[in-house]
One Martini backbone bead per residue (centre of mass of N, CA, C, O) as a GRO file, in nm:
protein
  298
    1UNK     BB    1  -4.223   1.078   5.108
    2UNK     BB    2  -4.004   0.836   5.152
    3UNK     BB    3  -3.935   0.512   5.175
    4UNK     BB    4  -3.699   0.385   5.366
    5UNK     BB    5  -3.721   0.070   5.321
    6UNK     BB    6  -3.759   0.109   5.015
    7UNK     BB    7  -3.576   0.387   5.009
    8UNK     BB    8  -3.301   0.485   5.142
    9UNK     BB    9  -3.162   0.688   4.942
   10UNK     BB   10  -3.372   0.920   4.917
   11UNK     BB   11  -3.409   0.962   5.198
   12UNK     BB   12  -3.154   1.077   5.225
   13UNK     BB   13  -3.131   1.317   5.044
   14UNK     BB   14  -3.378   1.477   5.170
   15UNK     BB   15  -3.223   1.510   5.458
   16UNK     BB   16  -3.005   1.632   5.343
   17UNK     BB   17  -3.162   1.892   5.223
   18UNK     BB   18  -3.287   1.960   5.493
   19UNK     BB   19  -3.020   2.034   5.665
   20UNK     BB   20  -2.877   2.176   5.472
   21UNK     BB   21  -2.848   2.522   5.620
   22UNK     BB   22  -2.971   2.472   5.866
   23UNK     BB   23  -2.871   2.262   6.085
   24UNK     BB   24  -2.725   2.332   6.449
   25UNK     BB   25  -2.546   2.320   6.693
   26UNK     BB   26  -2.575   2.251   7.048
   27UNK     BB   27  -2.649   2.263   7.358
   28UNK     BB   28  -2.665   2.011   7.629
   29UNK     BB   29  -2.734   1.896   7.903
   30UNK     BB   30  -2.675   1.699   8.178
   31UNK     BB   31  -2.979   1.578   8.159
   32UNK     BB   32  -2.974   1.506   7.836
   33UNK     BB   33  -2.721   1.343   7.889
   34UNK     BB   34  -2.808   1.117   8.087
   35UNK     BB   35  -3.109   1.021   7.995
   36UNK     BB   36  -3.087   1.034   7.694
   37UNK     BB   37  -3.094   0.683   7.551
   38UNK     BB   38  -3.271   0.764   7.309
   39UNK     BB   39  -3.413   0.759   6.951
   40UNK     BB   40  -3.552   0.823   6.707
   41UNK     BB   41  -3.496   0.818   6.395
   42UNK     BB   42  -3.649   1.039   6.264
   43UNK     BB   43  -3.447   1.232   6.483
   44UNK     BB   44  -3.220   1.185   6.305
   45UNK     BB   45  -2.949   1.353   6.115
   46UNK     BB   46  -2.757   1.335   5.870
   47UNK     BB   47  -2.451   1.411   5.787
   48UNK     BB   48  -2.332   1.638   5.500
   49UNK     BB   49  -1.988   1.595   5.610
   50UNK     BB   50  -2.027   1.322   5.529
   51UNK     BB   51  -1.938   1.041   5.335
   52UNK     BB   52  -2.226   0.877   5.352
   53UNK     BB   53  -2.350   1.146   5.164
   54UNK     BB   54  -2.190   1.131   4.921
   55UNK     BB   55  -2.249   1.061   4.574
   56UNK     BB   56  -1.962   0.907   4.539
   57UNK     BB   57  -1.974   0.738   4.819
   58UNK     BB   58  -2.143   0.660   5.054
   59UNK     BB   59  -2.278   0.383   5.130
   60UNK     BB   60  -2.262   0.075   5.283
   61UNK     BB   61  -2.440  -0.219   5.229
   62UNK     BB   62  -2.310  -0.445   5.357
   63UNK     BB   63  -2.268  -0.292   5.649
   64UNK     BB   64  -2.585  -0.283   5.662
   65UNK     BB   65  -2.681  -0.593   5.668
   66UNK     BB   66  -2.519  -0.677   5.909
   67UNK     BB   67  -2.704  -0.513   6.105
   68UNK     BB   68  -2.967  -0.594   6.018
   69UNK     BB   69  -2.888  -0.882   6.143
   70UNK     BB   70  -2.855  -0.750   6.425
   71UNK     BB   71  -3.156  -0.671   6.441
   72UNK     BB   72  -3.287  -0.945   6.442
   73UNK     BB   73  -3.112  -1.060   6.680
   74UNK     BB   74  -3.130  -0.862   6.892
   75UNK     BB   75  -3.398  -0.793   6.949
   76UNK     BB   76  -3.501  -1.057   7.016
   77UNK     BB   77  -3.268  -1.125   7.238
   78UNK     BB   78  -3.086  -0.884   7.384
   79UNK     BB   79  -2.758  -0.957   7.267
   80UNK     BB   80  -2.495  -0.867   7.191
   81UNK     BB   81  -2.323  -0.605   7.048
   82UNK     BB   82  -2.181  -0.431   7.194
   83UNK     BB   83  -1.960  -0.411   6.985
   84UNK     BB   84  -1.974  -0.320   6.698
   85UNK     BB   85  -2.272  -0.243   6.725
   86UNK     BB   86  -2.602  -0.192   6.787
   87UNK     BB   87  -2.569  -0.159   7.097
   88UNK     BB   88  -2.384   0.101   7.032
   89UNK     BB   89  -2.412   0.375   7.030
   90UNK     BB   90  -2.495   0.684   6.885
   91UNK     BB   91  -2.326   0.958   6.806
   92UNK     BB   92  -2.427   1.274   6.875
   93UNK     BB   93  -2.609   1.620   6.847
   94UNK     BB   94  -2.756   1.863   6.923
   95UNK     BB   95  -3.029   2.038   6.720
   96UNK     BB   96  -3.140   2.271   6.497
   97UNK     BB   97  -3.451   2.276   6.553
   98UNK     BB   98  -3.419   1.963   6.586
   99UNK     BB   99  -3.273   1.661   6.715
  100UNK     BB  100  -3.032   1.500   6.560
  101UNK     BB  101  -2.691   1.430   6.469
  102UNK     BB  102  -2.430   1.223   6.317
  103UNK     BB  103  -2.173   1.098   6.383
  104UNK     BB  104  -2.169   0.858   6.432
  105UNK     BB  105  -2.363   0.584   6.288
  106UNK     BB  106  -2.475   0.536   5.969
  107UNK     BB  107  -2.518   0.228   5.936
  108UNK     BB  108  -2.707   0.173   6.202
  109UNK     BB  109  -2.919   0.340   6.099
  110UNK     BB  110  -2.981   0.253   5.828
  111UNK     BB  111  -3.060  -0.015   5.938
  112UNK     BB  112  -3.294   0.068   6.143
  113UNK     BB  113  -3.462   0.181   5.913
  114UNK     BB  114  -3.463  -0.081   5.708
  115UNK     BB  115  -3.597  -0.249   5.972
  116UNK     BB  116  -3.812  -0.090   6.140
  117UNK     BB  117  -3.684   0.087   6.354
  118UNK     BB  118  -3.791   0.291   6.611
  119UNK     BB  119  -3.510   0.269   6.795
  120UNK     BB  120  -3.220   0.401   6.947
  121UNK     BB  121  -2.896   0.408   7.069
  122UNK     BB  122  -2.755   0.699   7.238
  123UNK     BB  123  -2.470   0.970   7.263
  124UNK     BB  124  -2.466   1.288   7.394
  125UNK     BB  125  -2.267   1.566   7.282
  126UNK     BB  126  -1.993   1.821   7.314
  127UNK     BB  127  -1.867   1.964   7.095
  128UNK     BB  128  -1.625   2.225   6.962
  129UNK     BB  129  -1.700   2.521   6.897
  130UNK     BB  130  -1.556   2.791   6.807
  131UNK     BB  131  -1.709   2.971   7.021
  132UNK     BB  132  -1.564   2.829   7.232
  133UNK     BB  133  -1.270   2.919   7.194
  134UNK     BB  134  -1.369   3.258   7.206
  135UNK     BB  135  -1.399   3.203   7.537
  136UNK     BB  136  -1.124   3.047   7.587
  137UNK     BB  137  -0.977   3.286   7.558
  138UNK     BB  138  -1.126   3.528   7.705
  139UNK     BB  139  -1.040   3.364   7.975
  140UNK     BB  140  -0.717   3.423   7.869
  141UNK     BB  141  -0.437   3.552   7.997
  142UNK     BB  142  -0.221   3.444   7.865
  143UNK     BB  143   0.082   3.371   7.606
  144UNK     BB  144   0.093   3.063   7.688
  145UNK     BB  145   0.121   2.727   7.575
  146UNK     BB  146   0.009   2.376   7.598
  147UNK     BB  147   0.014   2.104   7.455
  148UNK     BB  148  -0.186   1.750   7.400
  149UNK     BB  149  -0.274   1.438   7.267
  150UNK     BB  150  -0.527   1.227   7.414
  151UNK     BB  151  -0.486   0.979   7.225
  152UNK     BB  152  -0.121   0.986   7.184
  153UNK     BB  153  -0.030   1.091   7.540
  154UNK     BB  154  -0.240   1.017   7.760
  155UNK     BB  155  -0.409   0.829   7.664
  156UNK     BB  156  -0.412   0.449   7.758
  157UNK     BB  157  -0.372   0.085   7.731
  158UNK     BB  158  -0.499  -0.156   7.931
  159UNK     BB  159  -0.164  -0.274   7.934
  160UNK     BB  160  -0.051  -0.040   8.055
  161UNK     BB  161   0.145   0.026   8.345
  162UNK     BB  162   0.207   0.358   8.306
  163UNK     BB  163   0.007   0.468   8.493
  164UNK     BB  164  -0.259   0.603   8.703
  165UNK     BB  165  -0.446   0.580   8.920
  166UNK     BB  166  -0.732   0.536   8.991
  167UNK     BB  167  -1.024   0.691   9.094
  168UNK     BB  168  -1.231   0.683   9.353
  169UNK     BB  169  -1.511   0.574   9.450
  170UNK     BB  170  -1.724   0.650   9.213
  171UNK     BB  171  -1.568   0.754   8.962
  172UNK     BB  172  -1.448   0.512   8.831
  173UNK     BB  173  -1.714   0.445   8.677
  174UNK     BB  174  -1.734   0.745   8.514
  175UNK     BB  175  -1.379   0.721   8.477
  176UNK     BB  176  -1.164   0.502   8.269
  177UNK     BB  177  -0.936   0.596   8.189
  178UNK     BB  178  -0.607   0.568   8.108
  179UNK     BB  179  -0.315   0.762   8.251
  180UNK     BB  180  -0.019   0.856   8.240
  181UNK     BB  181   0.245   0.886   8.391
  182UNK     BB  182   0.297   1.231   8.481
  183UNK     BB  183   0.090   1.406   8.427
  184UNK     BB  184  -0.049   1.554   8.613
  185UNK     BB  185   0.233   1.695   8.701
  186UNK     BB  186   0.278   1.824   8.427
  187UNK     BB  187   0.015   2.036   8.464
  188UNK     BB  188   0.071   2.160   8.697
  189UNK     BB  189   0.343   2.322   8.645
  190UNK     BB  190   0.145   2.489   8.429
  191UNK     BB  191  -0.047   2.584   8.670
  192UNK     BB  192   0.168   2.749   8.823
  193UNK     BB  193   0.284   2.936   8.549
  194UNK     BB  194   0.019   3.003   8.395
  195UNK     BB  195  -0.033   2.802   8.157
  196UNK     BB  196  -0.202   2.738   7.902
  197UNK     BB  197  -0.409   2.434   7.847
  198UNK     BB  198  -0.427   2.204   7.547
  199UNK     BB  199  -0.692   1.964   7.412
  200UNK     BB  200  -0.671   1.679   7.226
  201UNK     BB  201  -0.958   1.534   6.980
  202UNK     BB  202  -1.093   1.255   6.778
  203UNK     BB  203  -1.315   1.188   6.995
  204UNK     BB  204  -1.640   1.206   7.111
  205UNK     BB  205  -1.610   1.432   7.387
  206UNK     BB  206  -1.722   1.590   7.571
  207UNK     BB  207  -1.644   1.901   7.728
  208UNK     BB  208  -1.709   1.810   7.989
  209UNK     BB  209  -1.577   1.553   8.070
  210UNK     BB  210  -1.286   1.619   8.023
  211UNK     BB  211  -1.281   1.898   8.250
  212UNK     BB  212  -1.383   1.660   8.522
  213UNK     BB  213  -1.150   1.471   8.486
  214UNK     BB  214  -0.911   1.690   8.547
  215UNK     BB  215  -1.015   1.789   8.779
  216UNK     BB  216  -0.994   1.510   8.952
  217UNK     BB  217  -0.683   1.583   8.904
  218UNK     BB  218  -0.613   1.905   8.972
  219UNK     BB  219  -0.629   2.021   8.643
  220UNK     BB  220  -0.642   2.329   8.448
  221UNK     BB  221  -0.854   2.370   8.156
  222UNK     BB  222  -0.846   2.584   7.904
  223UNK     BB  223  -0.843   2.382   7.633
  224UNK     BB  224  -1.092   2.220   7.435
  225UNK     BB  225  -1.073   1.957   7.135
  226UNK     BB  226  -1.301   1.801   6.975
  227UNK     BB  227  -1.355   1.662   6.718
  228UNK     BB  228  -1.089   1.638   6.485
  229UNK     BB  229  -1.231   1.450   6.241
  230UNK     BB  230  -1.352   1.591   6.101
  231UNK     BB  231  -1.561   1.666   5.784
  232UNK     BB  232  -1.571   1.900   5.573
  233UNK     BB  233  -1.592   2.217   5.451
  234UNK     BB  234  -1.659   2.321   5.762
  235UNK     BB  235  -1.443   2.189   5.921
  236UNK     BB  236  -1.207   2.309   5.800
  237UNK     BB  237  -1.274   2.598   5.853
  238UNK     BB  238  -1.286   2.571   6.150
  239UNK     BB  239  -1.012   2.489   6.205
  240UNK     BB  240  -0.873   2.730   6.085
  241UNK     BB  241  -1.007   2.968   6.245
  242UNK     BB  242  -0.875   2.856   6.524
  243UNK     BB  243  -0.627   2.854   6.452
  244UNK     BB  244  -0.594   3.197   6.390
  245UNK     BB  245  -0.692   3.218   6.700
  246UNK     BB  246  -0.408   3.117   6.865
  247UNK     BB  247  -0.176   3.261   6.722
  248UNK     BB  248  -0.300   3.558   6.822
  249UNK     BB  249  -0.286   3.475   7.107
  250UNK     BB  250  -0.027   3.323   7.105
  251UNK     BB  251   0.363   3.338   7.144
  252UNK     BB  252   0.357   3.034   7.260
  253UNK     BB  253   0.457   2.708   7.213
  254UNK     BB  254   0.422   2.395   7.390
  255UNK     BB  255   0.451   2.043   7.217
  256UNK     BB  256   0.352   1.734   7.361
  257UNK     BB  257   0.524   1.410   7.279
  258UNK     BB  258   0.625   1.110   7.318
  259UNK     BB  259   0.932   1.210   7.105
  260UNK     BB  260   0.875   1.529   7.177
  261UNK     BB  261   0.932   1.894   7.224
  262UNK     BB  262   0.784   2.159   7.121
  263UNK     BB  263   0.883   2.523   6.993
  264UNK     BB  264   0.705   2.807   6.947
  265UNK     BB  265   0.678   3.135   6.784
  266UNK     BB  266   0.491   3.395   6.679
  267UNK     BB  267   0.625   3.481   6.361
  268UNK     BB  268   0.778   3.206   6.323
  269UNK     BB  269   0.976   2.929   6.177
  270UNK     BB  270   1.070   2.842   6.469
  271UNK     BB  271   1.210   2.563   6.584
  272UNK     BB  272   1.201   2.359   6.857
  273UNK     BB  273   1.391   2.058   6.989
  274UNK     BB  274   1.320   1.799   7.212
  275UNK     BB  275   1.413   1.472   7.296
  276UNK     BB  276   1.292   1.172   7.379
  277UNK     BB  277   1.320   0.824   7.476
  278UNK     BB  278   1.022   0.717   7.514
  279UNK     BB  279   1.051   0.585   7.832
  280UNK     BB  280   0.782   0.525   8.031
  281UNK     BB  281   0.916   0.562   8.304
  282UNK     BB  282   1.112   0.864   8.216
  283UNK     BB  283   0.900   1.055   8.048
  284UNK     BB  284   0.815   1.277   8.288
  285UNK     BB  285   1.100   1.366   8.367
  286UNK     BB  286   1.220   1.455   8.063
  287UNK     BB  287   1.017   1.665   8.059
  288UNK     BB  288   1.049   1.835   8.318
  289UNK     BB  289   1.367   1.917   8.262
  290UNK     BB  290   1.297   2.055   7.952
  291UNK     BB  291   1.087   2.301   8.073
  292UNK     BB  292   1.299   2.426   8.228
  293UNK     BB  293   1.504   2.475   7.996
  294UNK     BB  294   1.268   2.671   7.869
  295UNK     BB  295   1.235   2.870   8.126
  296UNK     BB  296   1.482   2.972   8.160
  297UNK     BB  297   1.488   3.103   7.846
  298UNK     BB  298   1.308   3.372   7.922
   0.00000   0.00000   0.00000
């Protein structure tokens, strides 16, 4: 085996090719993923469909030297670098046989293998594999759903003013998120109405953390599907797979964005649209308004 310090792009190849089509991801526990906070680097897995692995875009060395210095400044004095540093955790996946997955952090662990660093903070997800989709749907009466993207319509940036109440403590502790102001309302009238709630998320978010911020706020979600921005062939294939499930349950389909609604029927290629004025003051009104009148068109 390669000294990953003396060549650690050989050490990469060989394990894309140790983990590629034997190595899958599995669910983590809650006391796996509460506990677990560090890992050793031969622990972690480099992604084979991530781009850092790819032969012709592969590792970005400038990227990988600057975290190298910030490993060498981090360790002795161990301050700084908490955003978008080495002490920042690296998203990873528990896999089969062994070890972790690496979602996030590919230049911060090679920092750390070329540096002779022999744990790294980690931060372990359960991110959404097709099998949940076909479980979710499984437990799924209706033939209705409304979409939602948590990253461009549901939460808000520290400066918005139009949010909702953080949760009391101690749970603020341990939900951050800042929700748009009358998500919460707007959810509940499709838990009303039987409709199932489907989020989307590019960001690593365990499905279970998703799940139970919802829940704090009395809001049951149907469909949660976390990591939307895999890349890689089997990314594709699986998003694809998803999609043809999804289609094929439901009938209806009603998705909400900043500055429109949108209605889709499953076997036509007729889109209702219906416009927002994107006013956050009055946007959960404006939402409201406008699913009455697409209810009261069933």
């Amino acid at each position: 085996m390669a000294d990953p310090v003396v060549n650690f792009r050989e050490y990469l190849n060989e394990e894309v090719n140790k983990v590629k089509g034997v190595y899958y991801p599995v669910r983590a526990s809650f006391l796996k993923r509460k506990f677990c906070k560090k890992a050793s680097c031969r622990a972690l897995h480099p992604n084979p469909e991530d781009e850092f692995c790819f032969p012709d875009i592969g590792p970005n060395y400038g990227i990988i030297k600057k975290y190298q210095q910030q490993y060498r400044q981090g360790v002795q004095f161990k301050t700084g670098f908490e955003e978008n540093g080495i002490l920042e955790p690296l998203m990873v996946q528990k896999t089969r046989p062994d070890g972790y997955m690496i979602l996030n952090g590919h230049h911060r662990w090679a920092a750390a293998i070329r540096s002779g660093v022999g744990k790294v903070k980690i931060k372990i997800v359960n991110l959404t594999q097709v099998s949940d989709i076909r479980k979710m749907i499984e437990n799924s009466q209706s033939d209705r759903r409304v979409t939602l993207d948590l990253d461009e319509v549901v939460f808000c940036g520290k400066d918005d003013p139009y949010v909702e109440k953080p949760l009391p403590f101690p749970m603020n502790r341990f939900f951050k998120e800042r929700i748009r102001k009358g998500i919460p309302a707007l959810l509940h009238v499709f838990n009303q109405r039987d409709v199932d709630i489907w989020v989307y998320t590019s960001k690593y978010y365990s499905l279970e953390y998703i799940r139970f911020l919802f829940k704090h706020r009395a809001v049951r979600l149907t469909g949660i599907v976390t990591g939307t921005a895999q890349k890689g062939p089997h990314a594709a294939a699986n998003a694809k797979t998803m999609k043809e499930m999804l289609e094929k349950k439901y009938k209806t389909t009603i998705h909400i964005d900043n500055k429109m609604i949108l209605r889709t029927v499953s076997g036509s290629k007729e889109i209702e649209d219906y416009p927002l004025s994107g006013n956050p003051e009055t946007w959960s009104r404006e939402a409201l308004d406008i699913l009455a009148k697409i209810n009261n068109k069933r």
